[in-house]
Coordinates of C-alpha atoms and ligand atoms in Angstrom, one line a residue:
X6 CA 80.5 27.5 60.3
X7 CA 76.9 27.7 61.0
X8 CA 74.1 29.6 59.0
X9 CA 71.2 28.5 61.2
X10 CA 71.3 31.8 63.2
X11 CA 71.3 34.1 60.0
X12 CA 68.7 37.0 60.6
X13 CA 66.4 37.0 57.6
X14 CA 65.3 40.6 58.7
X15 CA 68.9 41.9 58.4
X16 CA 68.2 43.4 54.7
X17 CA 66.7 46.5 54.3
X18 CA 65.9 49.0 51.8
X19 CA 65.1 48.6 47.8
X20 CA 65.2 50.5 45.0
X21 CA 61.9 52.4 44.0
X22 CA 60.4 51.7 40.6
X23 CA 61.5 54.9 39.0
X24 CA 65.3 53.6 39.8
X25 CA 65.7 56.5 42.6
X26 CA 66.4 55.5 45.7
X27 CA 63.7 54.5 48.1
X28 CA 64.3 53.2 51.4
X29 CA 61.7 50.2 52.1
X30 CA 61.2 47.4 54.9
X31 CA 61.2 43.9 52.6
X32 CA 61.9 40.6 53.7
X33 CA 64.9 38.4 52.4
X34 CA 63.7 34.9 51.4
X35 CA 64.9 31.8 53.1
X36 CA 65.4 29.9 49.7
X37 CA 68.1 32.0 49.0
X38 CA 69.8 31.3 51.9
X39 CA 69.8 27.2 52.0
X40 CA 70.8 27.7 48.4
X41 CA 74.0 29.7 49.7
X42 CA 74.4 27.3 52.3
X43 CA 74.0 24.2 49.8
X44 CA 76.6 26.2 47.5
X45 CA 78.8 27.5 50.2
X46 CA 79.6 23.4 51.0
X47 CA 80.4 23.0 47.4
X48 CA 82.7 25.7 47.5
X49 CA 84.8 24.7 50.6
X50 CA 84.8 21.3 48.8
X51 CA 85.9 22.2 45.6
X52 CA 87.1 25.5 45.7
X53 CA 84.9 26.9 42.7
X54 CA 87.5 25.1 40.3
X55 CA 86.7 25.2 36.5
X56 CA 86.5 21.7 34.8
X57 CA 89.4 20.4 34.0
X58 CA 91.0 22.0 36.4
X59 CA 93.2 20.3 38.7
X60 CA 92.4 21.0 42.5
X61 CA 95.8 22.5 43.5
X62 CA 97.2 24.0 47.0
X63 CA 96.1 27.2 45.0
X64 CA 93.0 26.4 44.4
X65 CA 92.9 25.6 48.4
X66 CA 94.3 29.6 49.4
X67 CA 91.8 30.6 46.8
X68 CA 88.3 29.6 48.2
X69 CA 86.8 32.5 49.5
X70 CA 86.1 33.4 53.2
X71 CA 82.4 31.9 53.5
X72 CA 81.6 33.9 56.5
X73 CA 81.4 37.2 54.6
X74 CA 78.3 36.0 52.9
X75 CA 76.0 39.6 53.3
X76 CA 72.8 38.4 55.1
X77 CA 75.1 38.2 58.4
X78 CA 74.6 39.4 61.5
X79 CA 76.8 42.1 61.3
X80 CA 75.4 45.0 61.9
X81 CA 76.5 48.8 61.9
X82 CA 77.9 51.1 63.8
X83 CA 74.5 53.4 65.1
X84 CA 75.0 56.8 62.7
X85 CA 76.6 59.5 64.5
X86 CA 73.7 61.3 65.9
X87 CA 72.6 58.3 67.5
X88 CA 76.3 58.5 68.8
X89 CA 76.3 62.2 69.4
X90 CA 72.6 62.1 71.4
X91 CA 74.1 59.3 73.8
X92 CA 77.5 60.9 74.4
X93 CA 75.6 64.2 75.5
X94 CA 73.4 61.9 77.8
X95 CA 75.8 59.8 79.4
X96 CA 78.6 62.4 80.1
X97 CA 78.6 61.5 83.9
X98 CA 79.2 57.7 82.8
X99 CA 81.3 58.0 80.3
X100 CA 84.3 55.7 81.4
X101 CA 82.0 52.9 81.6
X102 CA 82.0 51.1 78.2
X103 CA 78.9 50.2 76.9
X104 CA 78.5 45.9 76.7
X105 CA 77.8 44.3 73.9
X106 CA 75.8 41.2 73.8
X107 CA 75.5 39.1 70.9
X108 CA 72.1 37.2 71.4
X109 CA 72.2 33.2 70.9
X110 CA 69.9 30.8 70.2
X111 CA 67.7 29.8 73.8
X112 CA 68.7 33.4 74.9
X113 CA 65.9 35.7 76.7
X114 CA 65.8 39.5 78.0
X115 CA 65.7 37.9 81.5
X116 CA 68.8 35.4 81.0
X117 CA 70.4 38.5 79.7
X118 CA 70.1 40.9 81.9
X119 CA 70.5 37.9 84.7
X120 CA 74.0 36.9 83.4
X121 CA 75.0 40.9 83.5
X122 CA 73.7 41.0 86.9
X123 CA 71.0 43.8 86.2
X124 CA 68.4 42.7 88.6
X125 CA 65.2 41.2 87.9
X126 CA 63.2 44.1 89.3
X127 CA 64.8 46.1 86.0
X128 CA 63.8 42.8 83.7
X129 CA 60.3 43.5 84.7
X130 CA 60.2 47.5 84.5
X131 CA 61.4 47.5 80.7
X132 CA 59.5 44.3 79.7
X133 CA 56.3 45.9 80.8
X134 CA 57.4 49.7 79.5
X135 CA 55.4 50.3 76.8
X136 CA 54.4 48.6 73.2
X137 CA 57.9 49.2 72.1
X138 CA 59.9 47.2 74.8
X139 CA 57.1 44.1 74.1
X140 CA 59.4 43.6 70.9
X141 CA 62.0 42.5 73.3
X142 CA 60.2 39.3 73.7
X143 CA 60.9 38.0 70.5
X144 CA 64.7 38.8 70.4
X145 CA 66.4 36.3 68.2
X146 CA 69.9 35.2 67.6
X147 CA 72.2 37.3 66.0
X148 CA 70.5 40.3 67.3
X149 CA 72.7 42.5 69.7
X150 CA 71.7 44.4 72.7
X151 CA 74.4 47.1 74.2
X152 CA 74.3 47.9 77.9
X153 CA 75.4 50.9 79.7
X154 CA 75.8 50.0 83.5
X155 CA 76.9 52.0 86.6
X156 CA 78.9 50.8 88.9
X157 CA 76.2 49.1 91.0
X158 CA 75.0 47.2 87.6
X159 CA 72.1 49.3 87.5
X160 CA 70.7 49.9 84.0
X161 CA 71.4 53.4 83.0
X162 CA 71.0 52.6 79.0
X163 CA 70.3 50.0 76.6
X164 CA 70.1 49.5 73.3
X165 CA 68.6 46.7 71.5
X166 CA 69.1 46.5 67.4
X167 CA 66.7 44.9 65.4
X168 CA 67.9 45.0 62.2
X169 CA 70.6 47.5 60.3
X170 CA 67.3 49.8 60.4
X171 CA 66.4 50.4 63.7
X172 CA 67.8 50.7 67.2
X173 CA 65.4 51.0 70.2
X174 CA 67.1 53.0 72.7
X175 CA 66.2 52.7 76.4
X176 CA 67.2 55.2 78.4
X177 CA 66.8 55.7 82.6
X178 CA 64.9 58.7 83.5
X179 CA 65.1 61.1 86.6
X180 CA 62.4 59.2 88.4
X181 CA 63.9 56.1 88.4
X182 CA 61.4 54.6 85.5
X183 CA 62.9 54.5 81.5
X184 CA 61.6 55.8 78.7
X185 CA 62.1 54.0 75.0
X186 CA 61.9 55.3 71.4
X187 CA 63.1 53.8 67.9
X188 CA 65.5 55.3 66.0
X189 CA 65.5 54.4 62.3
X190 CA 67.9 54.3 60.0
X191 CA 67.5 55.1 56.4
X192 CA 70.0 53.0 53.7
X193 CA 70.8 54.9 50.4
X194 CA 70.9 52.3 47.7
X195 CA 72.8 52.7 44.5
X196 CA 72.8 50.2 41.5
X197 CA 76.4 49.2 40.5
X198 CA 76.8 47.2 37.7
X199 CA 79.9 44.9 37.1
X200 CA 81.1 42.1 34.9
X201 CA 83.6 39.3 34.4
X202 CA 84.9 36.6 32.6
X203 CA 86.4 33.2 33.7
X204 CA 89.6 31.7 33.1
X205 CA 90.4 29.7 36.3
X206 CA 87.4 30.2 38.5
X207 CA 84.4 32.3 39.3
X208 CA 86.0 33.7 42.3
X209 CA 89.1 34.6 40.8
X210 CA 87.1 36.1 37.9
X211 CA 85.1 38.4 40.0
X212 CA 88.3 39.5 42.6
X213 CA 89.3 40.9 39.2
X214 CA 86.5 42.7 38.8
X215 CA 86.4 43.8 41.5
X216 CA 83.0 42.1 42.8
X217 CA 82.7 41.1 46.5
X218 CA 82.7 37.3 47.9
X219 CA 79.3 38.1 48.9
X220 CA 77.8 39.3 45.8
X221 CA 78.8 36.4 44.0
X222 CA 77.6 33.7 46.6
X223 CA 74.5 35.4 45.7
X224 CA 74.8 35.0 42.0
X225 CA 75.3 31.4 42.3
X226 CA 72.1 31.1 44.2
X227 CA 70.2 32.7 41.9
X228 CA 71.3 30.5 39.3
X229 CA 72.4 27.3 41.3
X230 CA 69.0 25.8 39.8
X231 CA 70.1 25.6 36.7
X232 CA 74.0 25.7 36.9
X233 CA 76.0 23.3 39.0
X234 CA 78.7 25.6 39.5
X235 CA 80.9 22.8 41.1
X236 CA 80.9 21.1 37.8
X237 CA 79.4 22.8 34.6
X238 CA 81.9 26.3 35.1
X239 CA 84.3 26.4 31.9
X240 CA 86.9 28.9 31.1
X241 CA 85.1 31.9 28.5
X242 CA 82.1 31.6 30.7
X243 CA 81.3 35.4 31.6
X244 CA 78.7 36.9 33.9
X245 CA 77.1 40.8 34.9
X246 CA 76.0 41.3 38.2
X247 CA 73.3 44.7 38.7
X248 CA 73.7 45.0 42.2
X249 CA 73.1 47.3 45.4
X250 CA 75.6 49.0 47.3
X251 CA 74.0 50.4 50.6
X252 CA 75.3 53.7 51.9
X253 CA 74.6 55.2 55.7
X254 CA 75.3 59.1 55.4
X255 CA 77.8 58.4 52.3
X256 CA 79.5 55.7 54.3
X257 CA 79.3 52.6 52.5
X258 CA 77.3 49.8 54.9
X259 CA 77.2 47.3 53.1
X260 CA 76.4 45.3 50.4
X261 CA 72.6 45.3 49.0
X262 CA 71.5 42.7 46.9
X263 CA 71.8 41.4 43.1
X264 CA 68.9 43.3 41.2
X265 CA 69.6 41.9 37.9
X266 CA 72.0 39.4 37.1
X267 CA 73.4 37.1 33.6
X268 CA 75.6 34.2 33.1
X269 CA 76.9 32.6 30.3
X270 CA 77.4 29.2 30.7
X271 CA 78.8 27.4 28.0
X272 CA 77.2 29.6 25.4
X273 CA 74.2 29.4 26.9
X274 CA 73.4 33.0 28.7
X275 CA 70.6 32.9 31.6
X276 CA 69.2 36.1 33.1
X277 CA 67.6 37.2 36.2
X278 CA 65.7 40.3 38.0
X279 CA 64.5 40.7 41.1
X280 CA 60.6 42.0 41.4
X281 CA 58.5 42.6 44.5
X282 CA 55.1 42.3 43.6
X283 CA 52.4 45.0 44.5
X284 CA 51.4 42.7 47.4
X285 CA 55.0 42.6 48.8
X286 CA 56.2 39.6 47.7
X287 CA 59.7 39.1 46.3
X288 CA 61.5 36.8 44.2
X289 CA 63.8 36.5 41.1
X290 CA 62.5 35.9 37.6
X291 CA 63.6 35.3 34.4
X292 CA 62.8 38.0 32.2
X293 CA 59.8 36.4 30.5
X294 CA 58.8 36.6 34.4
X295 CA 59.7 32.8 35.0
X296 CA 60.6 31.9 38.4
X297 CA 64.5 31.0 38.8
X298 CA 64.2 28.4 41.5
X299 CA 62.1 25.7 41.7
X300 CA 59.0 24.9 44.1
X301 CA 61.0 22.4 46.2
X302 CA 64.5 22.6 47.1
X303 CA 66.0 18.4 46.2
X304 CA 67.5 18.3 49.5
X305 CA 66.0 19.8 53.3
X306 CA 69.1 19.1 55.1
X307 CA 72.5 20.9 54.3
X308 CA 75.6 18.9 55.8
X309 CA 74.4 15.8 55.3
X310 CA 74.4 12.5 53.2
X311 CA 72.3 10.0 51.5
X312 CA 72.3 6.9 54.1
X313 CA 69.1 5.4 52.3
X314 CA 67.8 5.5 49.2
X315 CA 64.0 5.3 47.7
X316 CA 63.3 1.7 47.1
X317 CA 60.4 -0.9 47.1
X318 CA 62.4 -3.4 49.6
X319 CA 64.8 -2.9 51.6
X320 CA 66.5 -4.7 55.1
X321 CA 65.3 -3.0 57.9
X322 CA 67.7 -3.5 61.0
X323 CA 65.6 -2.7 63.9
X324 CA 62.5 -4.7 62.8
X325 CA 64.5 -7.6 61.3
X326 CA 62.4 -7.8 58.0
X327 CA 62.1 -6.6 54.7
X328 CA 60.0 -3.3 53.7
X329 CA 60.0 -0.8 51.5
X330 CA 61.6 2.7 52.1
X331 CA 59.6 5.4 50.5
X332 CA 61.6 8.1 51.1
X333 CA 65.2 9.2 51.5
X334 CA 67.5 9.4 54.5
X335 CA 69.8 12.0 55.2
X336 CA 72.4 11.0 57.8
X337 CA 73.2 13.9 59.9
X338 CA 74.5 15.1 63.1
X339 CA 72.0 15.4 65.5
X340 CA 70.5 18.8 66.0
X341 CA 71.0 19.9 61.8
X342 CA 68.4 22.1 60.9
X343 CA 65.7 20.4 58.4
X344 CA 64.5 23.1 56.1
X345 CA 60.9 23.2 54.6
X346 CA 61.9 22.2 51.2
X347 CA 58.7 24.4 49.9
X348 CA 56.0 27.3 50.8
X349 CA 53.4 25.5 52.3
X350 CA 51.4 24.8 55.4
X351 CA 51.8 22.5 58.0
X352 CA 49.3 19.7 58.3
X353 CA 50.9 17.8 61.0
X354 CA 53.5 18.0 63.8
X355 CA 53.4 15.2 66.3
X356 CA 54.9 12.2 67.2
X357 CA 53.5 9.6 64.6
X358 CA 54.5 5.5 65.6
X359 CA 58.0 4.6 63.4
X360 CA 58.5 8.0 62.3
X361 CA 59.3 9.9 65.6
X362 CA 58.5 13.4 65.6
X363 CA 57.3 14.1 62.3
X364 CA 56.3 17.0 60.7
X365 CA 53.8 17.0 57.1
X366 CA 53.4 19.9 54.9
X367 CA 50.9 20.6 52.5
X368 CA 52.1 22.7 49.1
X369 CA 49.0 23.4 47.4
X370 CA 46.7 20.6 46.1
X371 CA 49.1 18.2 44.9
X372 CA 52.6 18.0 47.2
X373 CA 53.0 17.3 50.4
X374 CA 56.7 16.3 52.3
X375 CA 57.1 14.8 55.4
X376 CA 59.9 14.7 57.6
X377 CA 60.5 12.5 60.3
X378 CA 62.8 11.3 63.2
X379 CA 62.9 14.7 64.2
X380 CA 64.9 15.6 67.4
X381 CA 62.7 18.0 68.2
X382 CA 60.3 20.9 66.0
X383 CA 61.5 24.7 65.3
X384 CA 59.7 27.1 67.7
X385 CA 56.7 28.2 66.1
X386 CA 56.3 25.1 64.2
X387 CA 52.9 23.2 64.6
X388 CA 50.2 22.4 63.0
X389 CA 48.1 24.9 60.9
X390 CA 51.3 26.8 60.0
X391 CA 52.6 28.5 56.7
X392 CA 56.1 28.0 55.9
X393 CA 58.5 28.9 53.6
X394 CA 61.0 27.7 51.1
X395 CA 64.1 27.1 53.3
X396 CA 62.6 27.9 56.6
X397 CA 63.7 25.9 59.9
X398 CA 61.1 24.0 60.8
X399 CA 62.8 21.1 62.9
X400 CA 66.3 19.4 63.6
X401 CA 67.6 16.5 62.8
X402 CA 67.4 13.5 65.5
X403 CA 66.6 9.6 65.9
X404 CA 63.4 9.7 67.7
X405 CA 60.8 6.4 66.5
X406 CA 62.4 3.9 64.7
X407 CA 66.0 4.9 63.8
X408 CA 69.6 2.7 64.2
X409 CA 70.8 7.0 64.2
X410 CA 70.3 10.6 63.4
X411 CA 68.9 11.4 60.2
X412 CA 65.9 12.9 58.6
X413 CA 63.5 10.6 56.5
X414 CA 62.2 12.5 54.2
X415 CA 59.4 11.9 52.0
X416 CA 57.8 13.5 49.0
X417 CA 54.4 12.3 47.8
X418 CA 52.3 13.6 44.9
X419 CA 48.2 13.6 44.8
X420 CA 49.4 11.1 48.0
X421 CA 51.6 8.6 45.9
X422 CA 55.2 8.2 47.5
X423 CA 57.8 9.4 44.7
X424 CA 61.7 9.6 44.8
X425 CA 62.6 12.7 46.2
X426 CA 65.8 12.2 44.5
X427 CA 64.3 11.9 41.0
X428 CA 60.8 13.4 40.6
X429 CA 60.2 16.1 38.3
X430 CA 60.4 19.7 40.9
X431 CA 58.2 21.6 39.6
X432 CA 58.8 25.3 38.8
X433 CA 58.0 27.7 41.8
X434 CA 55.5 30.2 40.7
X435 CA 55.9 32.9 38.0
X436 CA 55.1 36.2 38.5
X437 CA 51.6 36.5 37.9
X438 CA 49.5 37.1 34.9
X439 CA 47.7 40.3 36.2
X440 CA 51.2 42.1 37.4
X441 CA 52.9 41.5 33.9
X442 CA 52.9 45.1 33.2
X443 CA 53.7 45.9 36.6
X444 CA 56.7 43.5 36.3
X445 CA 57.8 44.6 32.7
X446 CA 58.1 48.0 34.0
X447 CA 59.8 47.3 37.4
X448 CA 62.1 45.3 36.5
X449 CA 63.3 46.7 32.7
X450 CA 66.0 49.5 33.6
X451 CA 68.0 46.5 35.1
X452 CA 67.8 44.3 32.4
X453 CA 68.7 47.2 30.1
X454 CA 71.9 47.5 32.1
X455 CA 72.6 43.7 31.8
X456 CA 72.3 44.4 28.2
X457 CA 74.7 46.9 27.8
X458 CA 77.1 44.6 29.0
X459 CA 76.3 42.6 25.6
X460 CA 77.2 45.4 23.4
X461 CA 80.2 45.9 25.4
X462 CA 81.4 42.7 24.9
X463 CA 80.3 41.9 21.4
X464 CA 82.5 45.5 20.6
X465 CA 85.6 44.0 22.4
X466 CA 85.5 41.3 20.1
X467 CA 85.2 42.9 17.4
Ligands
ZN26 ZN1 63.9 6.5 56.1

């Protein structure tokens, strides 16, 4: 299973602050998605088993299909009169299926086309088209282009789609050139709310209510910072899930995400709203407009283990002598992605004596992290960068001194070394003192659903 080549660009559309439906461009944030990785080990692992409760061959069938999590590559079926518009095109072709290719990681239009045998005289006409067909430069995995070919392998049509938004169609004209447009898509989005109550497990608790495997992956990353939902689950522990369902023409897509979401844990009930600030950016609160995550995620590699520890003095095999380790190893197969562990910028990416390639990021005044025996830097990655949360910015390798693969990592504060694996995270920013009104009114008809779910409850019990 890999989440490396997730497309963070795959979501699409938001609700409007009135609560009507307003289709909008946003962009998912890679914090979520190392937190669903992080979680998604812990449930193969453990099979989202309440405490207490004995792992069992049931427990086994039970754990959930990971690869369903939403913010996959799957995209849709083009809407009909995309559908329609081609068919009354291509009626002189229209025995000859249309290809799909699924683009991977390394992949280019030119290697494309090249391993479809579209020659490279074609490559070069639609790369240089217009601005449209530039975007085909920056194709990324996960994406998929379809290709209509004659019988010679000439190019008649192509379609290359972006995101569930958009298609850019490609079409072969009567002179032998092509012409491009974009067609865009519009999502519906409609709030559903649903809620449930544990007896076994969390996953069992929401097939009964009906809530999709994906929906709750993304509750436990919204609250995975401050519920270890491998270990702190117990049975009465209930939850209410706000969430998007996206619809194409009345056709359900998909999916949207969690807008407002509530757990009780052990009597102790946390709550969450999304909010996109007026400047664009997004994130999930509390409601008194706390972040939910923290600043730094404890851990930039998924997959991995602990192979060496923060300590003053330690052995070090390769130069026979004892030093300190100020930082943490993660043992890791070669090639693992390392993930930015917070938003920041980089201040250095180069090859730096013991520590390989290494790569330093400044968050704000006080943090930086550094991450070293790299096997080689994400694309894109370099010096004078911003990153995010959760972002790729390197993989895992042995280069400088290292007996293997694994990433040291490092975490310093005002430029002391501290234990990664200890120090205080601090809180990633709340939403900010000038949009509190902004927020309060964005974000309050979800929370006013989450609360009926209270009344609901406290009437059952009555
Ligand atoms: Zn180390």
């Amino acid at each position: 299973m890999s989440f490396q080549d997730l497309d963070f660009k795959s979501d699409r559309a938001r609700l409007s602050r009135s609560g009507n439906v307003a289709p909008a461009a946003r962009t998912f944030h890679p914090g979520l998605l190392i937190k669903l990785s992080l979680v998604a080990t812990l449930v193969m692992l453990l099979g989202f088993s309440v405490s207490n409760w004995q792992p069992s061959a049931k427990a086994a069938n039970s754990t959930p299909k990971l690869a369903r999590l939403h913010y996959s590559l799957e995209l849709p079926e083009p809407a009909e009169t995309l559908q329609q518009e081609i068919a009354q095109t291509v009626d002189e072709i229209e025995s000859t299926p249309w290809e799909s290719v699924t683009i991977k990681s390394g992949d280019t239009l030119a290697s494309i086309f090249a391993k479809k045998g579209i020659s490279p005289a074609t490559t070069h006409q639609i790369a240089r088209l217009n601005e449209q067909t530039k975007q085909l430069r920056y194709i990324k995995p996960g994406q998929e282009i379809q290709l209509l070919l004659d019988e010679e392998r000439n190019l008649r049509q192509m379609k290359y789609i972006p995101d569930i938004t958009r298609t850019l169609l490609i079409q072969r004209t009567e002179d032998q050139s092509f012409s491009s447009r974009i067609i865009n898509f519009q999502l519906d989005a409609y709030p559903v709310y649903r809620e449930g109550r544990i007896e076994n497990s969390l996953f069992e608790a929401a097939a009964n209510a009906d809530i999709p495997d994906d929906v709750i992956m993304d509750l436990v990353a919204i609250f995975g910072w401050d519920i270890d939902f491998s270990l702190d689950i117990r049975k009465g522990d209930r939850f209410g899930i706000v969430y998007e369902e996206l619809y194409k023409d009345d056709v359900k897509i998909r999916n949207g995400r969690i807008l407002a979401a509530e757990f009780t844990n052990d009597g102790k009930t946390y709550r969450a709203v999304y909010y996109t600030d007026p400047t664009g950016e997004s994130d999930y609160f509390s409601p008194d407009g706390k972040s939910m995550r923290k600043a730094f995620l404890r851990s930039p590699v998924e997959f991995s283990r602990i192979s060496s520890r923060f300590t003053s003095k330690r052995w070090h095999p390769l130069l026979s002598k004892w030093r300190s380790h100020k930082g943490v190893d993660y043992a890791a197969k070669r090639g693992t992605p390392v993930r930015a562990s917070g938003d920041g910028k980089v201040i250095f990416a180069g090859s730096k004596g013991g520590y390989g390639r290494l790569i330093v990021i400044r968050h704000g005044g006080r943090y930086t992290t550094a991450y070293g025996h790299l096997h080689r830097y994400a694309r894109g990655v370099r010096s004078g960068k911003k990153v995010k949360q959760g972002q790729i910015i390197g993989y895992v390798g042995s280069s400088g001194l290292a007996t293997g693969p694994h990433l040291h990592y490092e975490f310093r504060v005002n430029g002391t070394h501290r234990n990664p694996l200890t120090v205080k995270l601090p809180e990633a920013r709340p939403v900010h003192s000038a949009y509190e009104s902004h927020f309060k009114e964005n974000t309050q008809v979800y929370l006013s659903m989450l609360r009926l779910m209270d009344r609901t409850l406290a009437d059952n019990s009555q």
